PDB file of C-alpha atoms in Angstrom:
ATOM      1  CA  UNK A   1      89.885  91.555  70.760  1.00  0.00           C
ATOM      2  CA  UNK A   2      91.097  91.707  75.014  1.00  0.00           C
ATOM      3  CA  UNK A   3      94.963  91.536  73.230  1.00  0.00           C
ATOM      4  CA  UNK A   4      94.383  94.261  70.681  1.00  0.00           C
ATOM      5  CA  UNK A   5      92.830  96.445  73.407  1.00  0.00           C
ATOM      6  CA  UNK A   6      96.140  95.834  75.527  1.00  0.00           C
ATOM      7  CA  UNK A   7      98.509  96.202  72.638  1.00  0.00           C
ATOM      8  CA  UNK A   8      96.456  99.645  71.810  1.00  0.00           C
ATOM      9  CA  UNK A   9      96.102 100.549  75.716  1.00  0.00           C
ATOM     10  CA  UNK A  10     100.238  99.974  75.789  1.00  0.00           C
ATOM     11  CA  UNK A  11     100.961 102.158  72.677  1.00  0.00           C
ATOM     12  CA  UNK A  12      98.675 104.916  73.962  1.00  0.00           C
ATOM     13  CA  UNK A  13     100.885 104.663  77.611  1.00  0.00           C
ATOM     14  CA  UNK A  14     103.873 104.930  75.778  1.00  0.00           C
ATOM     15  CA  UNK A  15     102.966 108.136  73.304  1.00  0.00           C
ATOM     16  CA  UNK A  16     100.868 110.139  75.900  1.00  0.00           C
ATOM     17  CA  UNK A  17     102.984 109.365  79.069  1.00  0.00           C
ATOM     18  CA  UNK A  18     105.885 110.799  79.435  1.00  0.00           C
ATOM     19  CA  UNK A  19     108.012 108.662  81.469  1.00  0.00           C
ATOM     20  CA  UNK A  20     107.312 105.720  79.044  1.00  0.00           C
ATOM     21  CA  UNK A  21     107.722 107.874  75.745  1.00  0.00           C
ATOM     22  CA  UNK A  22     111.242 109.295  77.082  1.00  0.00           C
ATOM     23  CA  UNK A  23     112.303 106.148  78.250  1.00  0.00           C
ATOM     24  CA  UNK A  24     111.287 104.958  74.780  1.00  0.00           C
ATOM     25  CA  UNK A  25     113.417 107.163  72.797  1.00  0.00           C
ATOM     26  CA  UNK A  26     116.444 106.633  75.417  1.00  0.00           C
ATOM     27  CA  UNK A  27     116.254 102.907  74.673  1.00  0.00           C
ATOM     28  CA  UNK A  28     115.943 103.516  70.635  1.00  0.00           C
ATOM     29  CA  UNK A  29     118.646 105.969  70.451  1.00  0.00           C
ATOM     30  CA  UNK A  30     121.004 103.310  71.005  1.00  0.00           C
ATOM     31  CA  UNK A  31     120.284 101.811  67.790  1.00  0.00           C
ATOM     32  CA  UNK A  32     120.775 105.163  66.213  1.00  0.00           C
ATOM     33  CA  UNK A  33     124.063 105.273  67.604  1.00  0.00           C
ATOM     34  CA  UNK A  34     125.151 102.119  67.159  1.00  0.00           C
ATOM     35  CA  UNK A  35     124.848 102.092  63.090  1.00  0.00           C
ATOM     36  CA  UNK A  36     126.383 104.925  63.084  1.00  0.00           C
ATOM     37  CA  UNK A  37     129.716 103.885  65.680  1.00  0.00           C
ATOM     38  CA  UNK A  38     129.646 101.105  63.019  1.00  0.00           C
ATOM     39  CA  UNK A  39     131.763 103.302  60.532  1.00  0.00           C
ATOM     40  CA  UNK A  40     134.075 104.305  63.100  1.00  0.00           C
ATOM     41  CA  UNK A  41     134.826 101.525  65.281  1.00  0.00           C
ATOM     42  CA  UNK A  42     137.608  99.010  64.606  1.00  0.00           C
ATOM     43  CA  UNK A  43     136.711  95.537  63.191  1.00  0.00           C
ATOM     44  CA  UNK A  44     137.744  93.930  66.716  1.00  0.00           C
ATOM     45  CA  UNK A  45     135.821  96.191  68.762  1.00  0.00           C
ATOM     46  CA  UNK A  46     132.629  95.839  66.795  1.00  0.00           C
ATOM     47  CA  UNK A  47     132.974  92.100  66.647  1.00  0.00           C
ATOM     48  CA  UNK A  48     133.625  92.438  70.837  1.00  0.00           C
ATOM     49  CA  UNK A  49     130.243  94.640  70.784  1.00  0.00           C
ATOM     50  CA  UNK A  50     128.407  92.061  68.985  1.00  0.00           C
ATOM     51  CA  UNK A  51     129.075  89.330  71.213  1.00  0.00           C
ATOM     52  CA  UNK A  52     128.395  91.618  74.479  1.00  0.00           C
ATOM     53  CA  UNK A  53     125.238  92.413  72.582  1.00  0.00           C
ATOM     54  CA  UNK A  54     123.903  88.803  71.739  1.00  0.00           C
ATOM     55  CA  UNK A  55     124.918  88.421  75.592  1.00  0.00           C
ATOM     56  CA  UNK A  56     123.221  91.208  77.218  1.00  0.00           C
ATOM     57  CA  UNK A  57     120.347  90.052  74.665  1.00  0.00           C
ATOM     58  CA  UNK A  58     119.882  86.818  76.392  1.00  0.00           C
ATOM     59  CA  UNK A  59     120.214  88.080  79.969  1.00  0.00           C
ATOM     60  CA  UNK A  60     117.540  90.601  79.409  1.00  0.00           C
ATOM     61  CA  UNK A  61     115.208  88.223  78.328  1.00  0.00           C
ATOM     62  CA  UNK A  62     115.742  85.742  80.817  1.00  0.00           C
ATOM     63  CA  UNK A  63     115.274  88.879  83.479  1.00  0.00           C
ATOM     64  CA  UNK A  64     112.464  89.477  81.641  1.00  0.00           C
ATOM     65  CA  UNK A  65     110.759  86.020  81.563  1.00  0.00           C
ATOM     66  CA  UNK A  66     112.114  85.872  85.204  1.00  0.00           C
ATOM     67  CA  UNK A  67     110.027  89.443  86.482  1.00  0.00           C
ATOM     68  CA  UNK A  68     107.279  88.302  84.273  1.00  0.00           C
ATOM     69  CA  UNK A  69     106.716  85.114  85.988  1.00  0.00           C
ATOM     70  CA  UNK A  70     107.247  86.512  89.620  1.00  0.00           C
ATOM     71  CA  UNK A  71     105.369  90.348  89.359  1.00  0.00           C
ATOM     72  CA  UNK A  72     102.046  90.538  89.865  1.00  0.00           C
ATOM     73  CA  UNK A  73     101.441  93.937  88.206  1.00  0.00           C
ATOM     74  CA  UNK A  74     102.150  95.152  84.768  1.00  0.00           C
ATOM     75  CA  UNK A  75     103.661  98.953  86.913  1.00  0.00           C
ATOM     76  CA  UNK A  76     106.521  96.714  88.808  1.00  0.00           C
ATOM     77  CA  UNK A  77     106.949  94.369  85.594  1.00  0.00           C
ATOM     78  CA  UNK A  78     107.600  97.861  83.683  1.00  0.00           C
ATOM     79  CA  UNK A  79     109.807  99.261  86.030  1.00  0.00           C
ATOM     80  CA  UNK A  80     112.196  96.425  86.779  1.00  0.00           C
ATOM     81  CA  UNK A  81     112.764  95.529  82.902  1.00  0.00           C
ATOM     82  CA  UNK A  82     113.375  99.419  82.227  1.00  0.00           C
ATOM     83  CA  UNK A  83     115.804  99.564  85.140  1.00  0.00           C
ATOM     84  CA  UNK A  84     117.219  95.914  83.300  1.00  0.00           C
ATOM     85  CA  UNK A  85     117.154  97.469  80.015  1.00  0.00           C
ATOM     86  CA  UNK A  86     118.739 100.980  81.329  1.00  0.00           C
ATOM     87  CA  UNK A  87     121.313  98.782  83.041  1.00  0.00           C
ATOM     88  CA  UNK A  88     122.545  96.976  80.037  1.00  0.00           C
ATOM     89  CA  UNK A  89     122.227  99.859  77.545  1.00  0.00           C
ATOM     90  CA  UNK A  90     125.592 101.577  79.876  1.00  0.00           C
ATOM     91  CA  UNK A  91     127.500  98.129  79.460  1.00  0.00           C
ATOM     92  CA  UNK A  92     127.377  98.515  76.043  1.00  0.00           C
ATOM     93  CA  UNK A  93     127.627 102.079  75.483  1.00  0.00           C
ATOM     94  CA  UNK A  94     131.226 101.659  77.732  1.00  0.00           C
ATOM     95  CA  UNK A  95     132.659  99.383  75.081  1.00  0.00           C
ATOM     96  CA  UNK A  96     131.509 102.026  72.118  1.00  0.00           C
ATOM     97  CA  UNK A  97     132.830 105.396  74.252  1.00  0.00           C
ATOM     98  CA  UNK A  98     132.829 105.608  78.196  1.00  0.00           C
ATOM     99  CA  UNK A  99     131.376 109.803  76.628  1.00  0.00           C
ATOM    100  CA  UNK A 100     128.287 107.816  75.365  1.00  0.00           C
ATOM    101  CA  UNK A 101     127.988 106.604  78.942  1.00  0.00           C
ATOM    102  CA  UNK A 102     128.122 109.343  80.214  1.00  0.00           C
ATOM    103  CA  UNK A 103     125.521 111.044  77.853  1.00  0.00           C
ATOM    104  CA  UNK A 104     123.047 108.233  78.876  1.00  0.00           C
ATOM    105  CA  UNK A 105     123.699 108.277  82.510  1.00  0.00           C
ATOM    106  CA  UNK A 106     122.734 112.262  82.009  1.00  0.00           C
ATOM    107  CA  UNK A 107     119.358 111.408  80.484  1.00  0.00           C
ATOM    108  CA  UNK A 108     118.077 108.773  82.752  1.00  0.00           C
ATOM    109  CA  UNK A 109     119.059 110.996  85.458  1.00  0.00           C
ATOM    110  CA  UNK A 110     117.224 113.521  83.960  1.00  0.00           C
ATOM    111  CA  UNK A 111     114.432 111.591  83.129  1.00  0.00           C
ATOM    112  CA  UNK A 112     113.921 110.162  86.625  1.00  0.00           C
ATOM    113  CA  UNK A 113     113.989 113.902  87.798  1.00  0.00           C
ATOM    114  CA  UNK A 114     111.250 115.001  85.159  1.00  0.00           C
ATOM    115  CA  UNK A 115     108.696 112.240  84.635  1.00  0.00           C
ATOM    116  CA  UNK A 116     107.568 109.581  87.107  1.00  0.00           C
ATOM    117  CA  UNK A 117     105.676 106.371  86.334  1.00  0.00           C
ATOM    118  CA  UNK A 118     102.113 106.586  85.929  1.00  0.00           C
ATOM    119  CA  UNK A 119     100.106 104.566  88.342  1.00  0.00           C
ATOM    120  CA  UNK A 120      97.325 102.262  87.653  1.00  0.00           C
ATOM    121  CA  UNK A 121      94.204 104.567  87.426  1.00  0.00           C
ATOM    122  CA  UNK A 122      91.276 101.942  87.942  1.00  0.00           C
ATOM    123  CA  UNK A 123      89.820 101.653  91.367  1.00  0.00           C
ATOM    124  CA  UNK A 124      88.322  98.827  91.060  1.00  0.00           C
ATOM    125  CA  UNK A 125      85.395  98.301  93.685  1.00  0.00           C
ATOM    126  CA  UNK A 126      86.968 100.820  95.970  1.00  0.00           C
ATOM    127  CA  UNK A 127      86.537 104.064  96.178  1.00  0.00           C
ATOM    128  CA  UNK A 128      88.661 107.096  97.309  1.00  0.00           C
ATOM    129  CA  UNK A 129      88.071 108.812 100.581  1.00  0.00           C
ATOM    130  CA  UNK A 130      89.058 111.783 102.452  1.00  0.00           C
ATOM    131  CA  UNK A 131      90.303 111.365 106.060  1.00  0.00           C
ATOM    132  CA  UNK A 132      86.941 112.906 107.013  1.00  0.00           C
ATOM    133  CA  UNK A 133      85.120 110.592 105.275  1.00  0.00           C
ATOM    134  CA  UNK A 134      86.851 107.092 106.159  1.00  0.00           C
ATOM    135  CA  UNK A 135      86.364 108.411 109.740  1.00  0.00           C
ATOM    136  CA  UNK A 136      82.878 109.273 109.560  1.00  0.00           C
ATOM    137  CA  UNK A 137      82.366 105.806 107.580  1.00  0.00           C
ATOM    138  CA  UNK A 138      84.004 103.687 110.196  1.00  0.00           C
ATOM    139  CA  UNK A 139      81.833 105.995 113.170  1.00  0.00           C
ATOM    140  CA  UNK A 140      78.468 105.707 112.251  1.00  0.00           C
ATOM    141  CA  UNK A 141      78.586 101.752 111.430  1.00  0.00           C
ATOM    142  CA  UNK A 142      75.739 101.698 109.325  1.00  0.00           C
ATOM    143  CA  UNK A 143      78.099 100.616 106.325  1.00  0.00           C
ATOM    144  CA  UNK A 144      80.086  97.874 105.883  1.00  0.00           C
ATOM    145  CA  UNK A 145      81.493  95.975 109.086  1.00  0.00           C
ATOM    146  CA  UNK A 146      84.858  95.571 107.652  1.00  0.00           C
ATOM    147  CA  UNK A 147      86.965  98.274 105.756  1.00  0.00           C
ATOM    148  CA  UNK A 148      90.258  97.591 104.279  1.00  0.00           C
ATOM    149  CA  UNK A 149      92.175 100.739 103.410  1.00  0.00           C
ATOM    150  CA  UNK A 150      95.033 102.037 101.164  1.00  0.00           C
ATOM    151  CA  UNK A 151      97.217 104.690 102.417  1.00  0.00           C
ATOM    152  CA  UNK A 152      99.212 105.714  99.387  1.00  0.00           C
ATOM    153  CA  UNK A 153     101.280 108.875  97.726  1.00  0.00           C
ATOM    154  CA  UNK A 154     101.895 109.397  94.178  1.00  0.00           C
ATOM    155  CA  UNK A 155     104.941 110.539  94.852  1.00  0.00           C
ATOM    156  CA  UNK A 156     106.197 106.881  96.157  1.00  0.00           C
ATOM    157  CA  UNK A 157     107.481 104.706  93.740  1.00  0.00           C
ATOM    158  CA  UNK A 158     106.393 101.775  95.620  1.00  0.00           C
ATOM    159  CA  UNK A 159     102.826 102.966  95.637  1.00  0.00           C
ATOM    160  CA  UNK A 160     103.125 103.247  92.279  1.00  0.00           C
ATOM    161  CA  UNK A 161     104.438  99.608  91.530  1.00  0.00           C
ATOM    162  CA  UNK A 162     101.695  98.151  94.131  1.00  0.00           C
ATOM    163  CA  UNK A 163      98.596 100.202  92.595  1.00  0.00           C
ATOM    164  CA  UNK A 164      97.252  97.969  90.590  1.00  0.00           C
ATOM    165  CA  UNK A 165      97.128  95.213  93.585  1.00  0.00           C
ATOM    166  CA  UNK A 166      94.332  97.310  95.482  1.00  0.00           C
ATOM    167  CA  UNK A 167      91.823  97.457  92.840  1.00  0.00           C
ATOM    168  CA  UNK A 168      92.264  94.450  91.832  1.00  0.00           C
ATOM    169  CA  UNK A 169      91.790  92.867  95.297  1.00  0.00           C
ATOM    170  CA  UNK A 170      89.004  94.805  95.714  1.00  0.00           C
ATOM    171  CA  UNK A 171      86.730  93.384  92.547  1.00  0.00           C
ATOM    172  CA  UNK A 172      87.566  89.654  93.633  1.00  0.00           C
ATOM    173  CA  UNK A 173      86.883  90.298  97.908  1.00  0.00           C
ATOM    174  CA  UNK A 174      84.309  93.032  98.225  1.00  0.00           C
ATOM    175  CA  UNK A 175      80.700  92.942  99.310  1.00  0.00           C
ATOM    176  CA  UNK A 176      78.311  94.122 102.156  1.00  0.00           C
ATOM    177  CA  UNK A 177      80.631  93.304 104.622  1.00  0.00           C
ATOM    178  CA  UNK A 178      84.001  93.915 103.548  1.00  0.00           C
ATOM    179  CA  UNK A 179      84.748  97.652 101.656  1.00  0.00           C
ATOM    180  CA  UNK A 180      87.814  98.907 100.051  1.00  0.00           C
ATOM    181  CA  UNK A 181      88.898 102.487 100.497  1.00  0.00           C
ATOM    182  CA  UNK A 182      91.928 104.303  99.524  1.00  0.00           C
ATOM    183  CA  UNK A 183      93.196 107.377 101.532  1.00  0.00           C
ATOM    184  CA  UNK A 184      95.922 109.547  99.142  1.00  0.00           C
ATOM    185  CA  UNK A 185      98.598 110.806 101.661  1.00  0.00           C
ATOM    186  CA  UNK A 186     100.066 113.052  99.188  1.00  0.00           C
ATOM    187  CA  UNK A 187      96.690 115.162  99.296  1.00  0.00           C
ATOM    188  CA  UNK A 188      95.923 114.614 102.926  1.00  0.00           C
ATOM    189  CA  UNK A 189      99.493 114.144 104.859  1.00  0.00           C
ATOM    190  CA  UNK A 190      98.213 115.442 108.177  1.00  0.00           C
ATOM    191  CA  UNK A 191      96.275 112.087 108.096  1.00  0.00           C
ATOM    192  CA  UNK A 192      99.391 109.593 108.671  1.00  0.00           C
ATOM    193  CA  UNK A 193     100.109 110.806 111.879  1.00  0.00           C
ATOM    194  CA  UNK A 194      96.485 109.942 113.008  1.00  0.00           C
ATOM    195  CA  UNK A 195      96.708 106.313 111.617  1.00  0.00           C
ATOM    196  CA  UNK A 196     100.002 105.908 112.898  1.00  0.00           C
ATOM    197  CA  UNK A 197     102.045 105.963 109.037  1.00  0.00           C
ATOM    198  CA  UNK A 198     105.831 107.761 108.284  1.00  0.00           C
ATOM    199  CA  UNK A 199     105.074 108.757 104.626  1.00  0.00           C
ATOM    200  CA  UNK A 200     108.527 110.056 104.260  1.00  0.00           C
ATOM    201  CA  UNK A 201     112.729 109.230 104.594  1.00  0.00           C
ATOM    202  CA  UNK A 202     113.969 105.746 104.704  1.00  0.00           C
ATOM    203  CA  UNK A 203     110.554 104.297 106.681  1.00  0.00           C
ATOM    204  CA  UNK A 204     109.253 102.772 104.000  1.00  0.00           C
ATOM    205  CA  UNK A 205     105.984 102.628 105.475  1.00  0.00           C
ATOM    206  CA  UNK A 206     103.717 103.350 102.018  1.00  0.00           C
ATOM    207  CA  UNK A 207     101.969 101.991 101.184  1.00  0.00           C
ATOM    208  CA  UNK A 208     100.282 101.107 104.108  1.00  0.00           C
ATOM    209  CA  UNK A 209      96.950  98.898 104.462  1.00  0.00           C
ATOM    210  CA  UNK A 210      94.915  98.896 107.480  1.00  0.00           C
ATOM    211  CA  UNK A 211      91.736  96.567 108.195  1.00  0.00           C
ATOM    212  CA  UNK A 212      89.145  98.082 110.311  1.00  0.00           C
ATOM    213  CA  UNK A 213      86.386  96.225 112.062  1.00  0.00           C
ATOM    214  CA  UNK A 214      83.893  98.579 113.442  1.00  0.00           C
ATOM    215  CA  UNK A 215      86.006 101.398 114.039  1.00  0.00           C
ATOM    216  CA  UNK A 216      88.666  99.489 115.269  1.00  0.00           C
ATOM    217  CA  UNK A 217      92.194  98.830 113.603  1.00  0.00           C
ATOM    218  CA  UNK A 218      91.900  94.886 113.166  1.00  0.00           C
ATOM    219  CA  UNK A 219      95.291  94.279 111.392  1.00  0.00           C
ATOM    220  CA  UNK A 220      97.728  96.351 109.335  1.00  0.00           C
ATOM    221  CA  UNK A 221     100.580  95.941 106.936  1.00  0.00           C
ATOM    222  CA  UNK A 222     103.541  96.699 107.013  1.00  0.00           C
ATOM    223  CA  UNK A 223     103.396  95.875 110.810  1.00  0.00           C
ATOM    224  CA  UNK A 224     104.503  98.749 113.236  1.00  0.00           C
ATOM    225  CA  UNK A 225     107.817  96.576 113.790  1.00  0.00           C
ATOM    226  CA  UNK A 226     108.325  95.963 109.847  1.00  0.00           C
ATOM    227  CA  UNK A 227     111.860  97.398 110.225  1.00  0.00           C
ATOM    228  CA  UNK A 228     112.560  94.073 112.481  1.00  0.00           C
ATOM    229  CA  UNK A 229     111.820  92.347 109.118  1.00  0.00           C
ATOM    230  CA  UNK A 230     112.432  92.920 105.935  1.00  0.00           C
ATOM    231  CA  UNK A 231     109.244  94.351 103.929  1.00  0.00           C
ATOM    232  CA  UNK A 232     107.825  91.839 101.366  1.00  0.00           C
ATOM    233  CA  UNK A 233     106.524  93.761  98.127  1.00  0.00           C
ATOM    234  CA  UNK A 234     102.923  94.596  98.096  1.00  0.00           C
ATOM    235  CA  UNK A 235     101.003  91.856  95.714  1.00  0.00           C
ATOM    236  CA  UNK A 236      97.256  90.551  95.833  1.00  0.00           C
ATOM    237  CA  UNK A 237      98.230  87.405  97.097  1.00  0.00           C
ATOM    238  CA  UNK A 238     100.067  88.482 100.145  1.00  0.00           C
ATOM    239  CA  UNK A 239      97.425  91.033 101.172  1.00  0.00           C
ATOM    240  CA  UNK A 240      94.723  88.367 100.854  1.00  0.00           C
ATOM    241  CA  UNK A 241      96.520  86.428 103.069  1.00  0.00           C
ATOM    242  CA  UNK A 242      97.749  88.709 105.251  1.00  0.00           C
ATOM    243  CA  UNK A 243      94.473  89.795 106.468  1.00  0.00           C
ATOM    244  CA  UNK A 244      92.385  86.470 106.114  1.00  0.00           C
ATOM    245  CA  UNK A 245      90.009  87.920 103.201  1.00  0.00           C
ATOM    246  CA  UNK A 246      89.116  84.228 102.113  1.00  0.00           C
ATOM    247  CA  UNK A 247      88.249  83.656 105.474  1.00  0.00           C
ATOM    248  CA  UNK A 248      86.289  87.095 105.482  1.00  0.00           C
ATOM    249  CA  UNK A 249      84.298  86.468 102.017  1.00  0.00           C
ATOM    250  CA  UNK A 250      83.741  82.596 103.185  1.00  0.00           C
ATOM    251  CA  UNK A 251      81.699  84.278 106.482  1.00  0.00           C
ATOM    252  CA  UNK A 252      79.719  86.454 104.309  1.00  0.00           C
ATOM    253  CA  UNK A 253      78.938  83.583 102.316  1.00  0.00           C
ATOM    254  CA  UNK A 254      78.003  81.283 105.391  1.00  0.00           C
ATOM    255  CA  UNK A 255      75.544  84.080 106.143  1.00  0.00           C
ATOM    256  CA  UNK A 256      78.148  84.568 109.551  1.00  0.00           C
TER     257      UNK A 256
END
């Protein structure tokens, strides 16, 4: 029953959102064209095509298998095999008619320009917050003594790839000491200057996750000096880590 309700969660993400469906009918048209270049093309070039299909066949999956293994969420596991698939659907096309390349190159263009991917909706056990709120949250100290925030835009792609990490760090660490807010910079951008974040350009700061301990910034990532070091992408693994949460949730349960 769990792997019908993904298959039927999948289907309905790629008919209702846009940036799936047009990706979607990108990817099929190829087949379209294809039977049809069949008539047309020479008996050498086809058998050429074939091979550089079977090929680019094999690479994708092993990409696939490859990003399937190493992603954490299904948003970056989407994106890179799209970008894989996107990749390998030019190849091809070059061999048919460098126009047909063209044509796609066009649409993805296009399509990048028109429809962005969805992010993960779900919070989780954290909740959204206003700049007004967090603050007043983290002032009076009669909540939690620990809050770890997200400070994300829907307009950046890597926020989008990393939003299903929050939430789903949130369900496994949360509790009366440790809470989980999430701050939306694209809605409140006067707020990254006050927590110290360059939402824009080549910083690359967002998202951004800060760990507050009684109204004080405890630890954040990326680090202020992240352009020192190459930025690691956002999964649950290396946030837990980052900021000691198993050490955090072992406390609470210690009664510390």
């Amino acid at each position: 029953m769990k792997n019908q309700s993904n298959l039927m969660e999948w289907l309905n993400q790629v008919v209702g959102e846009p940036y799936y469906f047009f990706h979607f009918l990108a990817l099929f048209s190829y087949f379209i064209v294809r039977s049809s270049a069949a008539n047309v093309l020479s008996p050498q070039i086809t058998q050429h095509l074939f091979h550089r299909e079977v090929q680019a066949i094999l690479a994708f999956l092993m990409l696939a298998a490859y990003k399937m293994v190493r992603e954490e969420s299904w948003e970056g596991f989407i994106a890179d095999t799209l970008f894989f698939g996107k990749i390998f659907l030019i190849a091809l096309t070059l061999i048919m008619d460098y126009h047909l390349t063209l044509w796609d190159i066009v649409v993805f263009s296009v399509i990048y320009v028109m429809a962005q991917q969805p992010p993960f909706e779900k919070l989780g056990s954290s909740s959204k917050l206003t700049p007004l709120q967090l603050e007043a949250l983290l002032t009076e100290g009669n909540t939690s003594r620990f809050w770890l925030v997200e400070f994300r835009s829907s307009f950046s792609s890597g926020c989008r790839r990393a939003s299903r990490c929050f939430p789903e760090l949130s369900i496994t660490y949360s509790n009366k000491t440790l809470s989980f807010g999430i701050v939306d910079l694209g809605l409140f951008p006067n707020a990254a200057e006050k927590f110290g974040i360059s939402p824009g350009g080549s910083m690359g700061q967002l998202p951004t996750y800060i760990l507050f301990e009684n109204n004080t910034e405890v630890s954040r990532f990326p680090e202020f000096n992240f352009e020192a070091t190459p930025t690691l992408p956002v999964t649950t693994r290396l946030l837990a880590r980052h900021f000691e949460l198993d050490r955090l949730l072992l406390e609470y349960v210690n009664g510390k």
